[in-house]
PDB file of C-alpha atoms in Angstrom:
ATOM      1  CA  LEU U1425      46.672 -32.062   9.893  1.00 73.00           C
ATOM      2  CA  GLN U1426      48.067 -33.235  13.201  1.00 76.00           C
ATOM      3  CA  LEU U1427      51.524 -32.959  14.735  1.00 78.00           C
ATOM      4  CA  HIS U1428      52.175 -36.501  14.106  1.00 82.00           C
ATOM      5  CA  HIS U1429      51.782 -35.984  10.260  1.00 88.00           C
ATOM      6  CA  SER U1430      55.336 -34.416  10.292  1.00 92.00           C
ATOM      7  CA  GLY U1431      57.821 -36.507   8.227  1.00 94.00           C
ATOM      8  CA  CYS U1432      59.191 -37.236   4.859  1.00 94.00           C
ATOM      9  CA  TYR U1433      56.929 -37.810   1.851  1.00 95.00           C
ATOM     10  CA  HIS U1434      57.254 -38.687  -1.761  1.00 91.00           C
ATOM     11  CA  CYS U1435      55.097 -39.626  -4.517  1.00 93.00           C
ATOM     12  CA  GLU U1436      55.344 -42.311  -7.157  1.00 91.00           C
ATOM     13  CA  GLY U1437      53.739 -42.850 -10.507  1.00 91.00           C
ATOM     14  CA  ARG U1438      53.846 -45.119 -13.450  1.00 87.00           C
ATOM     15  CA  GLU U1439      53.675 -44.443 -17.174  1.00 84.00           C
ATOM     16  CA  VAL U1440      53.180 -47.479 -19.142  1.00 83.00           C
ATOM     17  CA  SER U1441      55.797 -49.852 -17.617  1.00 83.00           C
ATOM     18  CA  LEU U1442      58.122 -47.141 -16.181  1.00 88.00           C
ATOM     19  CA  TRP U1443      57.798 -46.357 -12.495  1.00 87.00           C
ATOM     20  CA  SER U1444      59.038 -42.902 -11.301  1.00 90.00           C
ATOM     21  CA  LEU U1445      59.749 -41.723  -7.751  1.00 90.00           C
ATOM     22  CA  SER U1446      59.785 -38.163  -6.660  1.00 92.00           C
ATOM     23  CA  LYS U1447      62.452 -36.780  -4.390  1.00 93.00           C
ATOM     24  CA  LEU U1448      61.624 -36.802  -0.584  1.00 93.00           C
ATOM     25  CA  VAL U1449      60.034 -33.789   0.845  1.00 95.00           C
ATOM     26  CA  THR U1450      60.227 -32.978   4.568  1.00 95.00           C
ATOM     27  CA  VAL U1451      56.895 -31.694   6.032  1.00 94.00           C
ATOM     28  CA  THR U1452      56.779 -30.129   9.461  1.00 90.00           C
ATOM     29  CA  VAL U1453      53.427 -29.425  11.066  1.00 85.00           C
ATOM     30  CA  HIS U1454      53.409 -26.717  13.734  1.00 80.00           C
ATOM     31  CA  ARG U1455      50.957 -25.609  16.256  1.00 78.00           C
ATOM     32  CA  VAL U1456      48.944 -22.513  15.511  1.00 82.00           C
ATOM     33  CA  PRO U1457      49.444 -19.859  18.198  1.00 84.00           C
ATOM     34  CA  LEU U1458      46.369 -19.050  20.260  1.00 86.00           C
ATOM     35  CA  SER U1459      44.577 -15.761  19.684  1.00 84.00           C
ATOM     36  CA  GLY U1460      41.357 -14.041  20.180  1.00 84.00           C
ATOM     37  CA  GLY U1461      40.290 -15.352  23.633  1.00 84.00           C
ATOM     38  CA  SER U1462      36.634 -14.429  24.414  1.00 88.00           C
ATOM     39  CA  LEU U1463      33.899 -15.126  26.942  1.00 88.00           C
ATOM     40  CA  SER U1464      30.230 -15.780  26.547  1.00 90.00           C
ATOM     41  CA  VAL U1465      27.839 -15.917  29.469  1.00 91.00           C
ATOM     42  CA  GLN U1466      24.421 -17.222  30.386  1.00 91.00           C
ATOM     43  CA  PRO U1467      22.204 -15.565  31.316  1.00 90.00           C
ATOM     44  CA  PRO U1468      23.091 -12.885  28.619  1.00 89.00           C
ATOM     45  CA  GLY U1469      24.479  -9.791  30.112  1.00 89.00           C
ATOM     46  CA  GLY U1470      26.080 -11.589  33.121  1.00 91.00           C
ATOM     47  CA  GLN U1471      23.110 -10.581  35.491  1.00 92.00           C
ATOM     48  CA  VAL U1472      21.962 -13.466  37.551  1.00 93.00           C
ATOM     49  CA  ALA U1473      19.441 -13.749  40.376  1.00 93.00           C
ATOM     50  CA  LEU U1474      20.581 -14.752  43.874  1.00 93.00           C
ATOM     51  CA  ARG U1475      21.008 -18.491  44.266  1.00 93.00           C
ATOM     52  CA  ASP U1476      20.606 -19.130  40.430  1.00 94.00           C
ATOM     53  CA  CYS U1477      23.375 -20.413  38.127  1.00 94.00           C
ATOM     54  CA  LEU U1478      25.940 -18.403  36.075  1.00 94.00           C
ATOM     55  CA  VAL U1479      27.695 -20.137  33.244  1.00 96.00           C
ATOM     56  CA  LEU U1480      30.760 -18.642  31.529  1.00 95.00           C
ATOM     57  CA  ILE U1481      32.132 -20.230  28.361  1.00 95.00           C
ATOM     58  CA  CYS U1482      35.623 -19.564  26.992  1.00 94.00           C
ATOM     59  CA  THR U1483      36.724 -19.690  23.405  1.00 90.00           C
ATOM     60  CA  VAL U1484      39.596 -18.749  21.112  1.00 88.00           C
ATOM     61  CA  SER U1485      39.219 -17.670  17.535  1.00 86.00           C
ATOM     62  CA  THR U1486      42.480 -19.398  16.337  1.00 86.00           C
ATOM     63  CA  GLY U1487      44.983 -21.909  17.663  1.00 84.00           C
ATOM     64  CA  THR U1488      45.531 -25.572  17.949  1.00 80.00           C
ATOM     65  CA  GLY U1489      45.514 -27.873  20.942  1.00 77.00           C
ATOM     66  CA  PRO U1490      45.591 -29.619  23.186  1.00 84.00           C
ATOM     67  CA  LEU U1491      44.102 -26.729  25.102  1.00 89.00           C
ATOM     68  CA  SER U1492      44.137 -26.028  28.742  1.00 92.00           C
ATOM     69  CA  PHE U1493      41.791 -23.494  30.389  1.00 94.00           C
ATOM     70  CA  SER U1494      42.019 -21.637  33.598  1.00 95.00           C
ATOM     71  CA  TRP U1495      39.307 -19.326  35.152  1.00 96.00           C
ATOM     72  CA  HIS U1496      40.094 -16.342  37.377  1.00 95.00           C
ATOM     73  CA  ARG U1497      38.111 -13.534  39.149  1.00 94.00           C
ATOM     74  CA  GLU U1498      39.353 -10.043  40.073  1.00 91.00           C
ATOM     75  CA  GLY U1499      40.485  -9.965  43.655  1.00 84.00           C
ATOM     76  CA  SER U1500      40.699 -13.706  44.040  1.00 82.00           C
ATOM     77  CA  GLY U1501      44.000 -15.561  43.669  1.00 80.00           C
ATOM     78  CA  ALA U1502      42.323 -18.832  43.616  1.00 87.00           C
ATOM     79  CA  LEU U1503      41.960 -20.950  40.527  1.00 93.00           C
ATOM     80  CA  LEU U1504      38.169 -21.125  39.879  1.00 95.00           C
ATOM     81  CA  GLY U1505      38.228 -23.820  37.334  1.00 94.00           C
ATOM     82  CA  THR U1506      40.025 -25.681  34.355  1.00 95.00           C
ATOM     83  CA  GLY U1507      37.557 -26.543  31.866  1.00 92.00           C
ATOM     84  CA  LEU U1508      36.024 -25.004  28.781  1.00 92.00           C
ATOM     85  CA  CYS U1509      32.969 -23.745  30.920  1.00 95.00           C
ATOM     86  CA  LEU U1510      32.829 -22.366  34.385  1.00 96.00           C
ATOM     87  CA  GLU U1511      29.387 -23.084  36.132  1.00 95.00           C
ATOM     88  CA  LEU U1512      28.749 -21.260  39.339  1.00 94.00           C
ATOM     89  CA  CYS U1513      25.403 -22.511  40.910  1.00 93.00           C
ATOM     90  CA  HIS U1514      23.675 -20.942  43.821  1.00 94.00           C
ATOM     91  CA  VAL U1515      25.469 -17.722  43.330  1.00 94.00           C
ATOM     92  CA  GLN U1516      25.820 -15.245  46.319  1.00 94.00           C
ATOM     93  CA  ASP U1517      26.490 -11.574  46.530  1.00 92.00           C
ATOM     94  CA  ASN U1518      30.189 -12.236  46.793  1.00 91.00           C
ATOM     95  CA  ASP U1519      30.278 -13.965  43.414  1.00 93.00           C
ATOM     96  CA  SER U1520      29.743 -10.511  41.666  1.00 93.00           C
ATOM     97  CA  GLY U1521      32.912  -9.288  39.905  1.00 94.00           C
ATOM     98  CA  GLN U1522      35.118  -9.368  36.862  1.00 95.00           C
ATOM     99  CA  TYR U1523      35.793 -12.977  35.471  1.00 95.00           C
ATOM    100  CA  TRP U1524      38.268 -13.852  32.683  1.00 95.00           C
ATOM    101  CA  CYS U1525      39.627 -17.145  31.324  1.00 95.00           C
ATOM    102  CA  ARG U1526      43.258 -17.947  30.123  1.00 93.00           C
ATOM    103  CA  VAL U1527      43.718 -20.642  27.356  1.00 93.00           C
ATOM    104  CA  SER U1528      47.196 -22.190  26.630  1.00 92.00           C
ATOM    105  CA  ASN U1529      48.698 -24.902  24.548  1.00 87.00           C
ATOM    106  CA  ARG U1530      52.373 -25.911  24.820  1.00 81.00           C
ATOM    107  CA  ASP U1531      53.624 -22.955  22.769  1.00 82.00           C
ATOM    108  CA  SER U1532      51.294 -19.987  23.448  1.00 88.00           C
ATOM    109  CA  MET U1533      48.637 -18.387  25.702  1.00 90.00           C
ATOM    110  CA  ALA U1534      45.521 -16.226  25.088  1.00 91.00           C
ATOM    111  CA  GLU U1535      43.487 -14.304  27.740  1.00 91.00           C
ATOM    112  CA  SER U1536      39.957 -13.164  27.352  1.00 92.00           C
ATOM    113  CA  ASP U1537      38.763  -9.647  28.204  1.00 91.00           C
ATOM    114  CA  SER U1538      37.080  -9.608  31.571  1.00 93.00           C
ATOM    115  CA  LEU U1539      33.302  -9.888  31.870  1.00 93.00           C
ATOM    116  CA  ASN U1540      31.381  -8.301  34.718  1.00 94.00           C
ATOM    117  CA  ALA U1541      28.942 -10.645  36.581  1.00 94.00           C
ATOM    118  CA  THR U1542      26.280  -9.004  38.698  1.00 93.00           C
ATOM    119  CA  ILE U1543      24.302 -10.881  41.218  1.00 93.00           C
ATOM    120  CA  LEU U1544      20.694  -9.313  41.629  1.00 91.00           C
TER     121      LEU U1544
END
């Protein structure tokens, strides 16, 4: 179901030559609140060699969209990205730290646990 499926519905049927029409029923479709934010990382374990790429992927276990993503790192007030994935290429020592994502729709928000990335 989509939000635009909300509305009034009825059914009709025919038995021999007699048509019957049911009463109208109102159906309201709601967004499902977000929950279960989590991160996955490549390479596994979040340990990446200097100047290689670190890829973080944000998911939610339940919830309906449209979804908005934001990426954050401990100690940095800057927004790091707004997509499903955060790709950091040519990582440096100062890219080490705790990363997390926040997912929101118009009605709710979910935040992942933080993941520690280590630059080797």
